[in-house]
Amino acid sequence: SGNGPTMNDGNAFFHSSHNNIGAAAAPSVAQLSAMRAIMRKQKDPAAQRFIKVTPATFLGPVGMDDDVRVLVNAEYDPEDVALQKPNSVRGMVQNILGAPELEGDDYYIFGSNGSRRTAPFEIAFVNGQATPVLEMQEAWSARGVSWRVTHDFAAGGLDWRNGVKSAGAT
């Protein structure tokens, strides 16, 4: 569904109860600014203080990344015909990723790990083994060698306050 893994509260990572879904609109200065506002208004559940997450990464389908790269690097708002209005989202994200696995018009913005104590997602390795294990066995019944590669890991969502999803272009 593009809404991420199920979190401890039973809802998907991107869910209306988490207040991390933006309007369905193509990337623009106004849309990226609105998504930044959603991210910066997230609160620490315990202290109810604003945590002020800073956007750092854009993730969208291949092709959309080029448009966003132009958008966030433009000195002036590209939608302003006279190019008089400064671009308020200039430099907003440092990492712009186009993922071939993403289809459709949904896209995401994630905060930097430095702006929060936790990242939005985590990959964990069994017994801290971050590299694959390669095993070899010589064959007894025929000439040759058998190989086996194992890599035990899991991925999961940590903190939905570190991401905002746009439900794509309209």
Coordinates of N, CA and C in Angstrom, one line a residue:
S1 N 0.8 -1.2 0.0 CA 0.0 0.0 0.0 C 0.9 1.3 0.0
G2 N 2.1 1.1 0.3 CA 3.0 2.3 0.3 C 2.9 3.0 1.7
N3 N 2.2 2.4 2.6 CA 2.1 3.1 3.9 C 3.0 2.6 5.0
G4 N 3.9 1.7 4.6 CA 4.9 1.2 5.5 C 4.5 0.1 6.4
P5 N 5.4 -0.3 7.3 CA 5.1 -1.5 8.2 C 4.1 -1.1 9.3
T6 N 3.5 -2.1 9.9 CA 2.6 -1.9 11.0 C 3.4 -1.6 12.2
M7 N 3.0 -0.5 12.9 CA 3.7 -0.1 14.1 C 3.0 -0.7 15.4
N8 N 3.6 -0.4 16.5 CA 3.1 -1.0 17.8 C 1.7 -0.6 18.1
D9 N 1.2 0.5 17.6 CA -0.2 1.0 17.9 C -1.2 0.3 16.9
G10 N -0.7 -0.6 16.0 CA -1.6 -1.3 15.1 C -1.9 -0.6 13.8
N11 N -1.4 0.6 13.7 CA -1.5 1.4 12.4 C -0.3 1.3 11.6
A12 N -0.4 1.6 10.3 CA 0.7 1.6 9.4 C 1.6 2.8 9.8
F13 N 2.9 2.8 9.3 CA 3.8 3.8 9.6 C 3.2 5.2 9.1
F14 N 2.7 5.2 7.9 CA 2.0 6.4 7.4 C 0.5 6.2 7.6
H15 N 0.0 7.0 8.5 CA -1.4 6.8 8.9 C -2.0 8.1 9.4
S16 N -3.3 8.4 9.1 CA -3.9 9.7 9.5 C -3.8 9.9 11.0
S17 N -3.8 8.8 11.8 CA -3.7 9.0 13.3 C -2.3 9.5 13.7
H18 N -1.3 9.2 12.8 CA 0.1 9.7 13.1 C 0.4 11.1 12.6
N19 N -0.6 11.7 11.9 CA -0.5 13.0 11.4 C 0.7 13.1 10.5
N20 N 1.0 12.2 9.6 CA 2.1 12.2 8.7 C 1.8 11.9 7.3
I21 N 0.6 12.3 6.9 CA 0.2 12.2 5.5 C -0.2 13.6 4.9
G22 N 0.5 14.0 3.9 CA 0.2 15.3 3.3 C -0.8 15.2 2.2
A23 N -1.2 16.3 1.6 CA -2.2 16.4 0.6 C -1.7 15.6 -0.7
A24 N -2.6 15.2 -1.5 CA -2.3 14.6 -2.8 C -2.0 15.7 -3.8
A25 N -0.8 15.9 -4.0 CA -0.4 17.0 -5.0 C 1.0 16.7 -5.5
A26 N 1.3 17.1 -6.7 CA 2.6 17.0 -7.3 C 3.6 17.8 -6.5
P27 N 4.9 17.4 -6.5 CA 5.8 18.2 -5.8 C 5.9 19.7 -6.3
S28 N 5.8 20.6 -5.4 CA 5.9 22.0 -5.8 C 6.4 22.7 -4.5
V29 N 6.7 24.0 -4.6 CA 7.2 24.8 -3.5 C 6.1 24.7 -2.4
A30 N 4.9 24.9 -2.7 CA 3.8 24.9 -1.7 C 3.6 23.6 -1.1
Q31 N 3.7 22.5 -1.9 CA 3.5 21.1 -1.4 C 4.6 20.7 -0.5
L32 N 5.9 21.0 -0.9 CA 7.0 20.6 -0.1 C 7.1 21.4 1.2
S33 N 6.7 22.7 1.1 CA 6.6 23.5 2.3 C 5.5 23.0 3.3
A34 N 4.4 22.5 2.8 CA 3.3 22.0 3.6 C 3.8 20.7 4.3
M35 N 4.5 19.8 3.5 CA 5.0 18.6 4.1 C 6.1 18.9 5.2
R36 N 6.9 19.9 5.0 CA 7.9 20.3 6.0 C 7.2 20.7 7.3
A37 N 6.1 21.5 7.1 CA 5.3 21.9 8.3 C 4.7 20.8 9.0
I38 N 4.2 19.8 8.3 CA 3.6 18.6 9.0 C 4.7 17.9 9.8
M39 N 5.9 17.8 9.2 CA 7.0 17.1 9.9 C 7.4 17.9 11.1
R40 N 7.5 19.2 11.0 CA 8.0 20.1 12.1 C 7.0 20.2 13.2
K41 N 5.7 19.9 13.0 CA 4.7 20.0 14.0 C 4.5 18.7 14.8
Q42 N 5.3 17.7 14.5 CA 5.2 16.4 15.3 C 5.6 16.7 16.7
K43 N 5.0 16.0 17.6 CA 5.3 16.2 19.1 C 5.8 14.9 19.7
D44 N 6.6 15.1 20.7 CA 7.1 14.0 21.5 C 5.9 13.5 22.4
P45 N 5.5 12.3 22.3 CA 4.3 11.8 23.0 C 4.3 12.0 24.5
A46 N 5.5 11.8 25.1 CA 5.6 11.9 26.5 C 5.5 13.3 27.0
A47 N 6.3 14.2 26.4 CA 6.4 15.6 26.9 C 5.5 16.6 26.2
Q48 N 4.9 16.1 25.1 CA 4.0 16.9 24.3 C 4.7 18.2 23.8
R49 N 6.0 18.1 23.5 CA 6.7 19.3 23.0 C 6.9 19.0 21.5
F50 N 7.0 20.1 20.7 CA 7.3 20.0 19.3 C 8.8 19.4 19.2
I51 N 9.0 18.4 18.4 CA 10.3 17.9 18.2 C 11.1 18.5 17.0
K52 N 10.4 19.2 16.2 CA 11.0 20.0 15.1 C 11.9 19.2 14.2
V53 N 11.4 18.1 13.6 CA 12.2 17.3 12.7 C 12.5 18.1 11.5
T54 N 13.7 18.0 11.0 CA 14.2 18.7 9.8 C 14.2 17.8 8.6
P55 N 13.5 18.1 7.5 CA 13.6 17.2 6.3 C 15.0 17.1 5.8
A56 N 15.3 15.9 5.3 CA 16.7 15.6 4.8 C 16.7 14.8 3.5
T57 N 15.7 13.9 3.4 CA 15.7 13.0 2.2 C 14.3 13.0 1.5
F58 N 14.4 13.1 0.2 CA 13.2 12.9 -0.6 C 13.3 11.5 -1.3
L59 N 12.2 10.8 -1.2 CA 12.1 9.5 -1.9 C 10.9 9.4 -2.8
G60 N 11.1 9.2 -4.0 CA 10.0 9.1 -5.0 C 10.3 8.2 -6.1
P61 N 9.4 8.0 -7.0 CA 9.6 7.2 -8.2 C 10.7 7.8 -9.1
V62 N 11.4 6.9 -9.9 CA 12.4 7.4 -10.8 C 11.7 8.4 -11.8
G63 N 12.4 9.5 -12.1 CA 11.8 10.5 -12.9 C 11.3 11.7 -12.1
M64 N 10.6 11.4 -11.0 CA 10.2 12.5 -10.1 C 11.4 13.1 -9.4
D65 N 12.4 12.3 -9.1 CA 13.6 12.8 -8.4 C 14.3 13.9 -9.2
D66 N 14.3 13.8 -10.5 CA 14.9 14.9 -11.3 C 14.1 16.2 -11.2
D67 N 12.8 16.1 -11.2 CA 12.0 17.3 -11.0 C 12.2 17.9 -9.7
V68 N 12.3 17.1 -8.6 CA 12.5 17.6 -7.3 C 13.9 18.2 -7.1
R69 N 14.8 17.6 -7.8 CA 16.2 18.1 -7.7 C 16.2 19.6 -8.3
V70 N 15.5 19.8 -9.4 CA 15.4 21.1 -10.0 C 14.7 22.0 -9.0
L71 N 13.6 21.5 -8.5 CA 12.7 22.3 -7.6 C 13.5 22.8 -6.4
V72 N 14.2 22.0 -5.7 CA 14.9 22.4 -4.4 C 16.2 23.1 -4.7
N73 N 16.7 23.1 -5.9 CA 17.9 23.8 -6.2 C 17.7 25.1 -6.9
A74 N 16.4 25.4 -7.2 CA 16.1 26.7 -7.9 C 16.2 27.9 -6.9
E75 N 16.8 29.0 -7.4 CA 16.9 30.1 -6.5 C 15.5 30.8 -6.3
Y76 N 14.7 30.7 -7.4 CA 13.4 31.4 -7.3 C 12.3 30.3 -7.5
D77 N 11.1 30.6 -7.0 CA 10.0 29.6 -7.1 C 9.7 29.4 -8.6
P78 N 9.9 28.2 -9.1 CA 9.7 27.9 -10.5 C 8.3 28.2 -11.0
E79 N 7.3 28.2 -10.1 CA 5.9 28.5 -10.5 C 5.6 29.9 -10.7
D80 N 6.6 30.8 -10.2 CA 6.4 32.2 -10.3 C 7.0 32.6 -11.7
V81 N 6.1 33.0 -12.6 CA 6.4 33.3 -14.0 C 7.5 34.4 -14.1
A82 N 7.4 35.4 -13.2 CA 8.4 36.5 -13.3 C 9.7 36.2 -12.6
L83 N 9.7 35.0 -11.9 CA 10.9 34.6 -11.1 C 11.4 35.7 -10.2
Q84 N 10.4 36.2 -9.4 CA 10.7 37.3 -8.5 C 10.6 36.7 -7.0
K85 N 9.8 35.7 -6.8 CA 9.6 35.1 -5.5 C 10.7 34.1 -5.1
P86 N 11.4 34.4 -4.0 CA 12.4 33.4 -3.6 C 11.8 32.1 -3.3
N87 N 12.6 31.0 -3.6 CA 12.2 29.6 -3.4 C 12.4 29.3 -1.9
S88 N 11.3 29.1 -1.2 CA 11.3 28.9 0.3 C 11.7 27.4 0.6
V89 N 11.8 26.5 -0.4 CA 12.2 25.2 -0.1 C 13.6 24.9 -0.7
R90 N 14.3 25.9 -1.1 CA 15.6 25.7 -1.7 C 16.5 25.1 -0.6
G91 N 17.2 24.0 -1.0 CA 18.1 23.3 -0.1 C 17.3 22.5 1.0
M92 N 16.0 22.3 0.9 CA 15.3 21.7 2.0 C 15.7 20.3 2.2
V93 N 16.0 19.5 1.1 CA 16.4 18.2 1.3 C 17.8 18.0 0.6
Q94 N 18.7 17.3 1.3 CA 20.0 17.1 0.7 C 20.1 15.8 -0.1
N95 N 19.3 14.8 0.2 CA 19.3 13.5 -0.5 C 18.0 13.4 -1.3
I96 N 18.2 13.2 -2.6 CA 17.0 13.1 -3.5 C 17.2 11.7 -4.2
L97 N 16.3 10.8 -3.8 CA 16.4 9.5 -4.3 C 15.2 9.1 -5.2
G98 N 15.5 8.5 -6.4 CA 14.5 8.0 -7.2 C 14.6 6.5 -7.2
A99 N 13.5 5.8 -6.7 CA 13.6 4.4 -6.5 C 12.8 3.7 -7.6
P100 N 13.4 2.8 -8.4 CA 12.7 2.1 -9.5 C 11.6 1.2 -8.9
E101 N 11.6 0.8 -7.6 CA 10.6 0.0 -7.0 C 9.3 0.7 -6.8
L102 N 9.4 2.0 -6.7 CA 8.2 2.8 -6.5 C 7.5 3.1 -7.8
E103 N 6.2 2.9 -7.8 CA 5.4 3.1 -9.0 C 4.3 4.1 -8.6
G104 N 3.7 4.8 -9.5 CA 2.6 5.7 -9.3 C 3.2 7.1 -8.9
D105 N 2.4 7.8 -8.1 CA 2.8 9.2 -7.8 C 3.1 9.5 -6.3
D106 N 3.0 8.4 -5.5 CA 3.3 8.6 -4.1 C 4.8 9.0 -3.9
Y107 N 5.1 9.9 -2.9 CA 6.4 10.2 -2.6 C 6.5 10.5 -1.1
Y108 N 7.8 10.6 -0.6 CA 8.0 10.6 0.8 C 9.1 11.6 1.1
I109 N 9.1 12.2 2.3 CA 10.2 13.0 2.9 C 10.5 12.5 4.3
F110 N 11.8 12.3 4.5 CA 12.2 11.7 5.8 C 13.2 12.7 6.4
G111 N 13.1 12.8 7.8 CA 14.0 13.7 8.5 C 15.4 13.1 8.7
S112 N 16.3 14.0 9.0 CA 17.7 13.5 9.2 C 17.8 12.8 10.5
N113 N 18.7 11.8 10.6 CA 18.9 11.1 11.8 C 19.4 12.0 12.9
G114 N 20.1 13.1 12.6 CA 20.6 14.0 13.6 C 19.6 14.9 14.2
S115 N 18.4 15.0 13.5 CA 17.4 15.9 14.0 C 16.5 15.2 15.0
R116 N 16.6 13.9 15.2 CA 15.9 13.1 16.1 C 16.8 12.0 16.7
R117 N 16.4 11.5 17.8 CA 17.2 10.5 18.4 C 17.1 9.2 17.7
T118 N 16.0 9.0 17.0 CA 15.8 7.7 16.2 C 15.6 8.0 14.8
A119 N 16.0 7.0 14.0 CA 15.7 7.1 12.5 C 14.3 6.6 12.3
P120 N 13.7 6.8 11.1 CA 12.4 6.3 10.8 C 12.3 4.8 10.8
F121 N 13.3 4.2 10.2 CA 13.3 2.7 10.0 C 14.7 2.2 10.5
E122 N 14.7 0.9 10.8 CA 15.9 0.3 11.3 C 16.0 -1.1 10.7
I123 N 17.3 -1.4 10.3 CA 17.6 -2.8 9.9 C 18.4 -3.4 11.0
A124 N 18.0 -4.5 11.5 CA 18.7 -5.2 12.6 C 19.3 -6.5 12.1
F125 N 20.4 -6.9 12.6 CA 21.1 -8.1 12.2 C 21.2 -9.1 13.4
V126 N 21.0 -10.4 13.2 CA 21.1 -11.4 14.2 C 22.5 -11.5 14.7
N127 N 22.7 -11.3 16.1 CA 24.0 -11.4 16.7 C 24.9 -10.4 16.2
G128 N 24.4 -9.3 15.6 CA 25.3 -8.2 15.1 C 26.0 -8.5 13.9
Q129 N 25.7 -9.6 13.2 CA 26.4 -10.1 12.0 C 25.8 -9.3 10.8
A130 N 26.5 -8.2 10.4 CA 26.0 -7.3 9.4 C 26.4 -7.8 8.0
T131 N 27.2 -8.8 7.9 CA 27.6 -9.2 6.5 C 27.1 -10.7 6.4
P132 N 26.9 -11.1 5.1 CA 26.5 -12.5 4.9 C 27.5 -13.5 5.4
V133 N 27.0 -14.7 5.7 CA 27.9 -15.8 6.1 C 28.0 -16.7 4.9
L134 N 29.2 -17.0 4.5 CA 29.5 -17.9 3.4 C 30.1 -19.2 3.9
E135 N 29.4 -20.3 3.5 CA 29.8 -21.6 4.0 C 30.1 -22.5 2.8
M136 N 31.1 -23.3 2.9 CA 31.5 -24.2 1.8 C 31.6 -25.7 2.3
Q137 N 31.1 -26.6 1.4 CA 31.2 -28.0 1.7 C 31.6 -28.8 0.5
E138 N 32.7 -29.6 0.7 CA 33.1 -30.4 -0.5 C 32.2 -31.6 -0.6
A139 N 31.9 -31.9 -1.9 CA 31.0 -33.0 -2.2 C 31.7 -34.3 -2.1
W140 N 31.0 -35.3 -1.5 CA 31.6 -36.6 -1.4 C 31.3 -37.5 -2.6
S141 N 30.1 -37.3 -3.1 CA 29.7 -38.3 -4.2 C 30.1 -37.8 -5.6
A142 N 30.5 -36.6 -5.7 CA 30.9 -36.1 -7.0 C 32.0 -35.0 -6.8
R143 N 32.7 -34.7 -7.9 CA 33.7 -33.7 -7.7 C 33.0 -32.3 -7.7
G144 N 33.4 -31.5 -6.8 CA 32.8 -30.1 -6.7 C 32.7 -29.7 -5.3
V145 N 32.2 -28.5 -5.2 CA 32.0 -27.8 -3.9 C 30.6 -27.2 -3.9
S146 N 30.0 -27.3 -2.7 CA 28.7 -26.6 -2.5 C 28.9 -25.4 -1.7
W147 N 28.2 -24.4 -2.0 CA 28.3 -23.1 -1.3 C 26.9 -22.8 -0.7
R148 N 26.9 -22.1 0.4 CA 25.6 -21.6 1.0 C 25.9 -20.2 1.6
V149 N 25.0 -19.3 1.3 CA 25.1 -18.0 1.8 C 23.9 -17.7 2.6
T150 N 24.1 -17.2 3.9 CA 23.0 -16.9 4.7 C 23.2 -15.4 5.2
H151 N 22.1 -14.7 5.4 CA 22.2 -13.4 5.9 C 20.9 -13.1 6.7
D152 N 20.9 -13.2 8.0 CA 19.7 -13.0 8.8 C 19.6 -11.6 9.3
F153 N 18.5 -11.0 8.9 CA 18.2 -9.6 9.3 C 16.7 -9.3 9.3
A154 N 16.4 -8.2 9.8 CA 15.0 -7.8 9.9 C 14.9 -6.3 9.7
A155 N 13.8 -5.8 9.2 CA 13.7 -4.4 9.0 C 12.3 -4.0 9.7
G156 N 12.2 -2.8 10.2 CA 11.0 -2.4 10.8 C 11.0 -0.9 11.0
G157 N 9.8 -0.4 11.3 CA 9.6 1.1 11.5 C 9.9 1.4 13.0
L158 N 10.5 2.5 13.2 CA 10.9 3.0 14.6 C 10.1 4.2 15.0
D159 N 10.0 5.2 14.1 CA 9.4 6.5 14.6 C 8.7 7.2 13.4
W160 N 7.4 7.1 13.4 CA 6.7 7.7 12.3 C 6.7 9.2 12.2
R161 N 7.2 9.8 13.3 CA 7.3 11.3 13.3 C 8.5 11.8 12.5
N162 N 9.2 10.8 11.9 CA 10.4 11.2 11.1 C 10.1 11.0 9.6
G163 N 8.9 11.0 9.2 CA 8.5 10.8 7.8 C 7.2 11.4 7.5
V164 N 7.0 11.9 6.3 CA 5.7 12.4 5.8 C 5.5 11.8 4.4
K165 N 4.3 11.4 4.1 CA 4.0 10.8 2.8 C 3.0 11.8 2.1
S166 N 3.2 12.0 0.8 CA 2.2 12.6 0.0 C 1.5 11.6 -0.8
A167 N 0.2 11.6 -0.9 CA -0.5 10.6 -1.6 C -0.5 10.9 -3.1
G168 N 0.6 11.4 -3.6 CA 0.8 11.5 -5.1 C 0.2 12.8 -5.7
A169 N 0.4 12.9 -7.0 CA -0.1 14.0 -7.8 C -1.6 13.8 -8.0
T170 N -2.2 14.9 -8.2 CA -3.7 14.9 -8.5 C -3.9 15.3 -9.9

